[in-house]
Backbone as JSON, one array per atom type, in Angstrom:
{
  "sequence": "MSGSVRLPKVVLIGFLLLAMVISFMFSPFMQKADASVSWGQEVTEVAKQYKGTPYKWGGNTSKAFDASGFTQFIFKTSAAKIQLPHSSKAQYKLGKSVKPKDLKEGDLVFFNTNGKDVSFVGIYLGKNQFIAVTVKNGVSVQSFTSKYWKDRYVGAKRVLKE",
  "N": [[88.94, 48.27, -86.9], [85.77, 48.31, -85.9], [82.58, 50.17, -86.23], [81.11, 50.35, -84.1], [79.9, 50.88, -81.26], [80.62, 49.51, -77.7], [79.15, 48.64, -74.88], [79.67, 48.77, -71.52], [78.76, 45.55, -69.22], [77.57, 46.45, -67.16], [76.39, 48.8, -67.09], [74.42, 49.0, -69.42], [72.56, 47.19, -67.58], [71.99, 49.06, -66.01], [70.44, 50.84, -67.48], [68.43, 49.02, -68.16], [67.34, 48.14, -65.71], [66.67, 50.82, -64.81], [64.6, 51.34, -66.9], [62.67, 49.45, -66.82], [61.66, 50.02, -63.89], [60.78, 52.66, -64.4], [58.74, 51.69, -66.22], [56.87, 50.62, -64.31], [56.09, 52.33, -62.31], [54.6, 53.52, -63.99], [52.77, 52.15, -64.87], [49.17, 50.72, -64.84], [48.71, 49.17, -62.24], [50.07, 51.12, -60.03], [48.72, 52.5, -59.46], [47.29, 54.95, -57.12], [45.17, 54.2, -54.18], [41.68, 54.3, -53.82], [40.94, 54.56, -50.75], [39.53, 55.58, -48.27], [38.91, 56.79, -44.57], [36.07, 57.13, -42.4], [34.3, 59.26, -40.54], [33.11, 58.08, -38.49], [34.57, 56.04, -38.19], [37.13, 57.56, -37.99], [36.35, 59.14, -35.28], [35.53, 56.81, -33.81], [37.92, 55.61, -33.33], [39.82, 57.39, -32.29], [38.33, 57.56, -29.43], [39.15, 54.82, -29.17], [41.63, 54.56, -27.91], [41.4, 56.0, -25.45], [40.15, 54.05, -23.71], [40.54, 52.33, -20.65], [41.05, 54.58, -19.48], [39.67, 56.22, -16.4], [36.68, 57.13, -14.7], [34.91, 60.32, -13.53], [33.26, 61.85, -11.98], [31.67, 64.78, -13.66], [33.82, 65.1, -15.19], [36.36, 65.75, -17.9], [38.55, 65.67, -19.55], [41.55, 64.27, -20.55], [42.88, 62.77, -18.15], [40.94, 61.98, -17.14], [37.01, 61.33, -16.58], [33.66, 61.79, -16.96], [30.65, 60.26, -18.43], [29.1, 61.68, -20.73], [31.29, 63.77, -21.02], [33.39, 62.4, -21.99], [32.36, 61.85, -24.56], [32.28, 64.21, -25.17], [34.81, 65.19, -25.33], [35.88, 63.61, -26.69], [34.62, 63.86, -29.27], [35.46, 66.7, -29.9], [38.34, 66.42, -29.9], [38.82, 64.91, -31.99], [39.52, 64.67, -35.51], [36.89, 65.42, -36.36], [35.66, 67.69, -34.99], [33.92, 68.91, -33.63], [32.26, 70.8, -31.1], [30.53, 70.03, -28.31], [27.37, 70.05, -26.11], [27.78, 69.7, -22.47], [26.59, 67.71, -21.03], [24.76, 64.32, -21.07], [21.76, 64.75, -21.58], [21.46, 67.17, -22.9], [22.88, 66.57, -25.46], [21.39, 64.62, -26.8], [19.49, 65.95, -27.81], [20.41, 67.14, -29.76], [21.56, 66.35, -33.19], [20.41, 64.04, -35.85], [17.49, 61.67, -35.42], [18.44, 58.26, -35.45], [17.86, 54.68, -35.86], [18.0, 51.29, -34.74], [18.83, 49.74, -36.53], [19.85, 50.56, -37.86], [22.4, 51.88, -37.28], [25.55, 53.45, -37.18], [29.19, 53.79, -36.97], [30.31, 56.22, -34.72], [27.78, 57.04, -34.17], [25.92, 58.66, -31.59], [24.7, 57.05, -28.7], [22.58, 56.59, -26.74], [21.42, 55.88, -23.16], [19.08, 55.93, -20.61], [19.99, 55.81, -16.79], [18.98, 56.57, -14.4], [16.87, 56.3, -13.78], [14.84, 58.02, -14.69], [15.46, 59.97, -16.97], [17.14, 60.87, -20.1], [20.61, 59.86, -19.5], [22.88, 59.36, -19.66], [25.52, 58.5, -21.99], [27.12, 57.06, -24.74], [29.45, 56.25, -27.65], [29.02, 54.31, -30.6], [30.61, 51.51, -31.85], [30.18, 49.89, -33.51], [28.81, 46.51, -34.77], [27.43, 45.88, -32.53], [28.78, 46.84, -30.2], [29.71, 49.31, -27.81], [31.2, 52.41, -26.71], [32.35, 54.05, -23.91], [31.79, 55.52, -20.57], [32.16, 54.02, -17.1], [31.46, 53.92, -13.94], [32.51, 51.98, -12.56], [34.34, 50.66, -14.69], [35.57, 52.89, -15.93], [36.86, 54.1, -19.28], [35.63, 51.93, -21.67], [34.89, 49.04, -23.29], [31.15, 48.44, -23.91], [28.43, 46.03, -24.14], [25.91, 46.25, -25.98], [24.06, 44.83, -26.63], [23.94, 43.31, -24.23], [21.26, 42.65, -21.07], [21.27, 44.91, -19.37], [22.1, 47.4, -20.75], [20.22, 46.68, -22.89], [17.7, 46.99, -21.37], [17.96, 50.03, -20.54], [18.07, 51.7, -22.83], [17.74, 54.35, -24.78], [17.88, 55.34, -27.29], [19.38, 56.54, -30.77], [21.46, 59.08, -31.65], [22.85, 60.59, -34.81], [25.28, 62.91, -35.64], [27.7, 63.78, -36.58], [28.66, 64.21, -40.02], [27.87, 63.0, -42.99]],
  "CA": [[88.44, 48.72, -85.43], [84.61, 48.69, -86.33], [81.71, 51.71, -86.09], [79.81, 50.17, -83.12], [79.99, 50.85, -79.47], [80.34, 48.46, -76.95], [78.53, 49.58, -73.66], [79.74, 47.9, -70.25], [77.32, 44.79, -68.76], [77.09, 47.33, -65.73], [75.91, 50.5, -67.64], [73.37, 48.5, -69.95], [72.2, 46.72, -66.82], [71.84, 49.57, -65.23], [69.83, 51.39, -68.32], [67.3, 48.32, -68.24], [66.76, 48.1, -64.59], [66.14, 52.11, -64.72], [63.74, 51.35, -67.9], [61.97, 48.56, -65.55], [61.1, 50.89, -62.7], [59.98, 53.88, -64.73], [57.65, 51.21, -66.95], [56.21, 50.22, -63.83], [55.96, 53.63, -61.79], [53.93, 54.75, -64.53], [51.74, 51.17, -65.13], [47.9, 50.73, -64.23], [49.17, 48.7, -60.88], [51.0, 51.43, -59.38], [47.63, 54.09, -58.5], [47.12, 55.1, -55.6], [44.2, 53.45, -53.63], [40.97, 55.43, -52.79], [39.98, 53.97, -49.56], [39.42, 57.1, -46.95], [38.44, 56.86, -42.75], [34.99, 57.83, -42.68], [33.92, 60.45, -39.92], [32.89, 57.36, -37.61], [35.83, 55.51, -38.14], [37.64, 58.36, -36.89], [36.37, 59.1, -34.32], [35.45, 55.6, -32.59], [39.61, 55.38, -33.24], [40.64, 58.39, -31.3], [37.94, 56.96, -28.42], [39.55, 53.5, -28.57], [42.81, 55.12, -27.41], [41.78, 56.3, -24.12], [40.14, 52.88, -23.33], [41.1, 52.17, -18.84], [40.88, 56.07, -18.19], [38.83, 56.59, -14.77], [35.76, 57.5, -14.45], [34.94, 61.68, -12.66], [31.94, 63.24, -12.62], [32.36, 66.2, -14.23], [35.35, 64.74, -15.88], [36.0, 65.87, -19.93], [39.58, 65.69, -19.47], [42.28, 62.89, -21.12], [42.58, 62.35, -16.81], [39.19, 61.33, -16.04], [35.4, 61.52, -17.76], [32.17, 61.19, -17.11], [29.57, 59.94, -19.59], [28.82, 63.15, -21.62], [32.21, 64.95, -20.78], [33.85, 62.07, -22.92], [31.41, 61.9, -26.06], [32.28, 65.89, -25.41], [36.3, 65.31, -25.05], [36.46, 63.18, -27.89], [34.19, 64.67, -30.57], [36.0, 67.9, -29.95], [39.93, 66.5, -30.39], [38.75, 64.38, -32.83], [39.4, 65.19, -36.7], [35.02, 65.68, -36.44], [36.11, 69.15, -34.29], [32.28, 68.87, -33.06], [31.5, 71.1, -29.86], [29.38, 68.91, -27.73], [27.39, 70.25, -24.38], [28.52, 68.68, -21.31], [25.18, 66.91, -20.42], [23.92, 64.0, -21.96], [20.29, 65.1, -22.06], [21.54, 68.04, -24.24], [23.27, 65.65, -26.25], [20.22, 63.92, -27.09], [18.65, 66.97, -28.7], [21.35, 67.21, -31.1], [21.73, 65.17, -34.64], [19.22, 63.32, -36.79], [17.69, 60.46, -35.02], [18.93, 57.02, -36.09], [17.14, 53.38, -35.51], [18.85, 50.13, -34.06], [19.05, 49.42, -37.32], [20.58, 51.88, -38.56], [23.11, 52.96, -36.58], [26.7, 53.66, -37.7], [30.14, 53.85, -35.77], [30.55, 56.96, -34.38], [26.26, 57.22, -33.35], [26.29, 58.67, -30.44], [23.96, 56.13, -28.12], [22.12, 56.95, -25.3], [20.29, 55.25, -21.82], [18.48, 56.27, -19.22], [20.34, 55.08, -15.95], [18.81, 57.39, -13.69], [15.14, 55.88, -13.65], [14.01, 59.07, -15.19], [15.26, 60.56, -18.47], [18.56, 60.37, -20.56], [20.82, 59.83, -17.85], [24.37, 58.34, -20.12], [25.46, 58.09, -23.91], [28.05, 56.37, -25.43], [29.78, 56.41, -28.66], [28.28, 53.11, -30.96], [32.12, 51.63, -32.35], [29.56, 48.68, -34.66], [28.81, 45.34, -34.09], [26.38, 46.1, -31.36], [29.4, 47.49, -29.42], [29.79, 50.81, -27.91], [32.61, 52.64, -25.89], [31.62, 54.58, -23.01], [32.94, 55.98, -19.15], [31.26, 53.61, -16.78], [32.19, 53.92, -12.86], [33.48, 50.44, -12.15], [35.27, 50.39, -15.86], [36.34, 53.7, -16.62], [36.33, 54.0, -20.89], [35.45, 50.87, -22.05], [34.21, 48.86, -24.52], [30.39, 47.97, -23.6], [27.79, 45.17, -25.15], [24.62, 46.97, -26.94], [22.39, 43.94, -26.13], [23.32, 43.15, -22.63], [20.69, 43.03, -20.44], [21.27, 45.96, -18.79], [21.47, 48.58, -21.88], [19.25, 47.01, -23.72], [16.67, 47.02, -21.0], [17.65, 51.42, -20.37], [18.08, 51.94, -23.78], [16.57, 55.27, -24.85], [17.68, 55.89, -29.04], [20.64, 57.01, -30.53], [21.7, 60.78, -32.96], [23.53, 61.21, -35.61], [25.65, 64.41, -35.26], [28.84, 63.69, -37.8], [28.56, 64.51, -41.51], [27.89, 61.33, -43.89]],
  "C": [[86.87, 48.51, -86.7], [83.91, 49.64, -85.82], [81.25, 51.23, -85.1], [80.24, 50.09, -81.89], [79.79, 50.39, -78.86], [80.11, 49.13, -75.57], [79.25, 48.18, -72.31], [78.8, 47.27, -70.0], [76.84, 46.08, -68.0], [76.1, 48.67, -66.39], [74.83, 49.64, -68.39], [72.35, 47.69, -68.76], [71.38, 47.28, -66.05], [70.69, 49.92, -66.57], [68.28, 50.33, -67.85], [66.35, 48.44, -66.98], [66.2, 49.99, -64.7], [64.51, 51.75, -65.88], [62.35, 50.65, -67.05], [60.77, 49.45, -64.34], [60.33, 52.08, -63.33], [58.86, 53.42, -65.34], [56.77, 51.52, -65.62], [55.5, 50.85, -62.5], [54.9, 53.68, -62.85], [52.51, 53.28, -65.46], [50.29, 51.4, -64.15], [48.17, 49.93, -62.48], [49.46, 49.78, -60.1], [50.13, 52.8, -58.73], [47.18, 53.92, -57.88], [45.02, 54.43, -54.95], [42.89, 54.85, -53.43], [40.14, 55.66, -51.64], [40.29, 55.46, -48.98], [38.74, 56.29, -45.75], [36.94, 57.59, -43.03], [35.28, 58.48, -41.07], [33.9, 59.65, -38.19], [34.1, 56.58, -36.96], [37.2, 56.41, -37.3], [37.73, 58.78, -35.26], [36.08, 58.15, -33.08], [37.5, 55.51, -32.13], [40.31, 56.52, -32.04], [39.7, 57.66, -29.58], [38.83, 55.23, -27.69], [40.81, 53.97, -27.4], [42.97, 55.52, -26.27], [40.55, 55.07, -23.25], [41.28, 52.48, -21.53], [41.14, 53.63, -18.28], [39.63, 56.08, -17.1], [38.17, 57.38, -15.5], [35.54, 58.98, -13.53], [34.11, 61.75, -13.1], [32.39, 64.06, -12.41], [33.23, 66.42, -14.91], [35.45, 65.08, -16.88], [37.64, 66.2, -20.54], [40.54, 64.23, -20.16], [42.48, 62.64, -20.2], [41.74, 61.87, -16.45], [38.14, 62.05, -17.11], [34.54, 61.16, -16.79], [31.42, 61.38, -18.66], [30.27, 60.81, -20.55], [30.2, 63.8, -21.84], [33.2, 63.3, -21.69], [33.45, 61.9, -24.29], [32.19, 63.25, -26.16], [33.64, 66.13, -26.1], [36.68, 65.13, -26.95], [35.79, 63.48, -29.31], [34.95, 65.87, -30.71], [37.86, 67.38, -30.74], [40.27, 65.59, -31.9], [38.81, 65.05, -34.1], [37.71, 66.19, -37.01], [35.15, 67.64, -36.05], [34.97, 69.7, -33.98], [32.0, 69.59, -31.81], [30.05, 70.52, -29.49], [29.11, 69.36, -26.65], [27.93, 68.61, -23.41], [27.5, 67.8, -20.69], [24.6, 65.88, -22.07], [22.93, 63.84, -22.99], [20.27, 65.97, -23.31], [22.46, 67.55, -25.47], [22.17, 65.46, -27.22], [19.47, 65.24, -28.21], [19.29, 67.25, -29.34], [21.33, 66.35, -32.08], [20.59, 64.86, -34.72], [18.88, 61.66, -35.74], [18.09, 59.22, -35.51], [18.27, 55.69, -35.02], [18.05, 52.7, -35.18], [19.61, 50.11, -35.68], [20.09, 49.58, -38.52], [22.28, 52.37, -38.34], [24.5, 52.6, -37.24], [28.16, 54.11, -36.85], [29.91, 55.11, -36.04], [29.44, 57.85, -33.77], [26.37, 57.51, -32.43], [24.62, 57.58, -29.75], [23.31, 56.52, -26.46], [21.09, 56.56, -24.14], [20.05, 56.51, -20.66], [18.61, 54.9, -17.87], [19.77, 55.8, -14.58], [17.49, 56.83, -13.24], [14.4, 57.21, -14.59], [14.11, 59.87, -16.91], [16.26, 60.09, -18.87], [19.52, 61.19, -19.99], [22.55, 59.63, -18.5], [24.41, 58.36, -21.43], [26.82, 58.09, -23.46], [28.37, 56.38, -26.72], [29.96, 55.09, -29.76], [30.03, 52.74, -31.82], [31.19, 50.24, -33.48], [29.7, 47.29, -33.65], [28.26, 44.77, -32.86], [27.26, 46.18, -30.0], [29.59, 49.02, -28.66], [31.13, 51.25, -27.04], [32.13, 53.7, -25.2], [32.66, 55.01, -21.5], [31.49, 54.93, -18.36], [32.3, 53.8, -15.18], [32.73, 52.75, -12.52], [34.21, 50.16, -13.62], [35.83, 51.65, -16.35], [36.22, 53.27, -18.19], [36.87, 52.38, -20.7], [34.84, 49.9, -23.16], [32.59, 47.96, -24.25], [29.27, 47.36, -24.83], [26.34, 45.87, -25.25], [23.82, 45.63, -26.62], [22.77, 43.29, -25.05], [22.47, 43.47, -21.97], [20.29, 44.06, -20.14], [20.69, 47.53, -19.47], [20.91, 48.14, -22.64], [17.89, 47.47, -22.63], [16.67, 48.76, -20.57], [18.15, 52.0, -21.81], [16.91, 53.18, -24.69], [16.34, 55.89, -26.23], [19.24, 56.51, -29.12], [20.63, 58.02, -32.06], [23.34, 60.41, -33.45], [24.08, 62.38, -35.35], [27.07, 64.26, -36.33], [28.35, 63.36, -38.92], [28.7, 63.27, -42.09], [28.74, 61.63, -44.86]]
}
């Protein structure tokens, strides 16, 4: 009889697999990524969930919106938890002015659609697009560079934390 102990192959393979798993778990390859979603991305992702929701004058619920009711609802219900007034004109008085070249996701973009002053608002998505509520299409993505919107653009405001 010899003094050595023989382990069954199954036990030996189990120990080897366990050692590999433990070494892999603590290796630099398994470190968590530091990616995070910005406030702007959060707001725009919530806004996109309401595409197709119909227009209703004075609307500010998930059933129907007007322009400022939509932005009010999105900013309140998203993780941003920002209370906006229910008026495009009043929303335009908030935040920090942003030049078109410096627009970021989640910035509010304002337009003069009544021929007098600020009367329409949307949420900038990036890539010259914004999401807003129109009478004809409800909540939909609009091109910031279309002639209609370009001719009526008033300015943009950043109300989100950076």
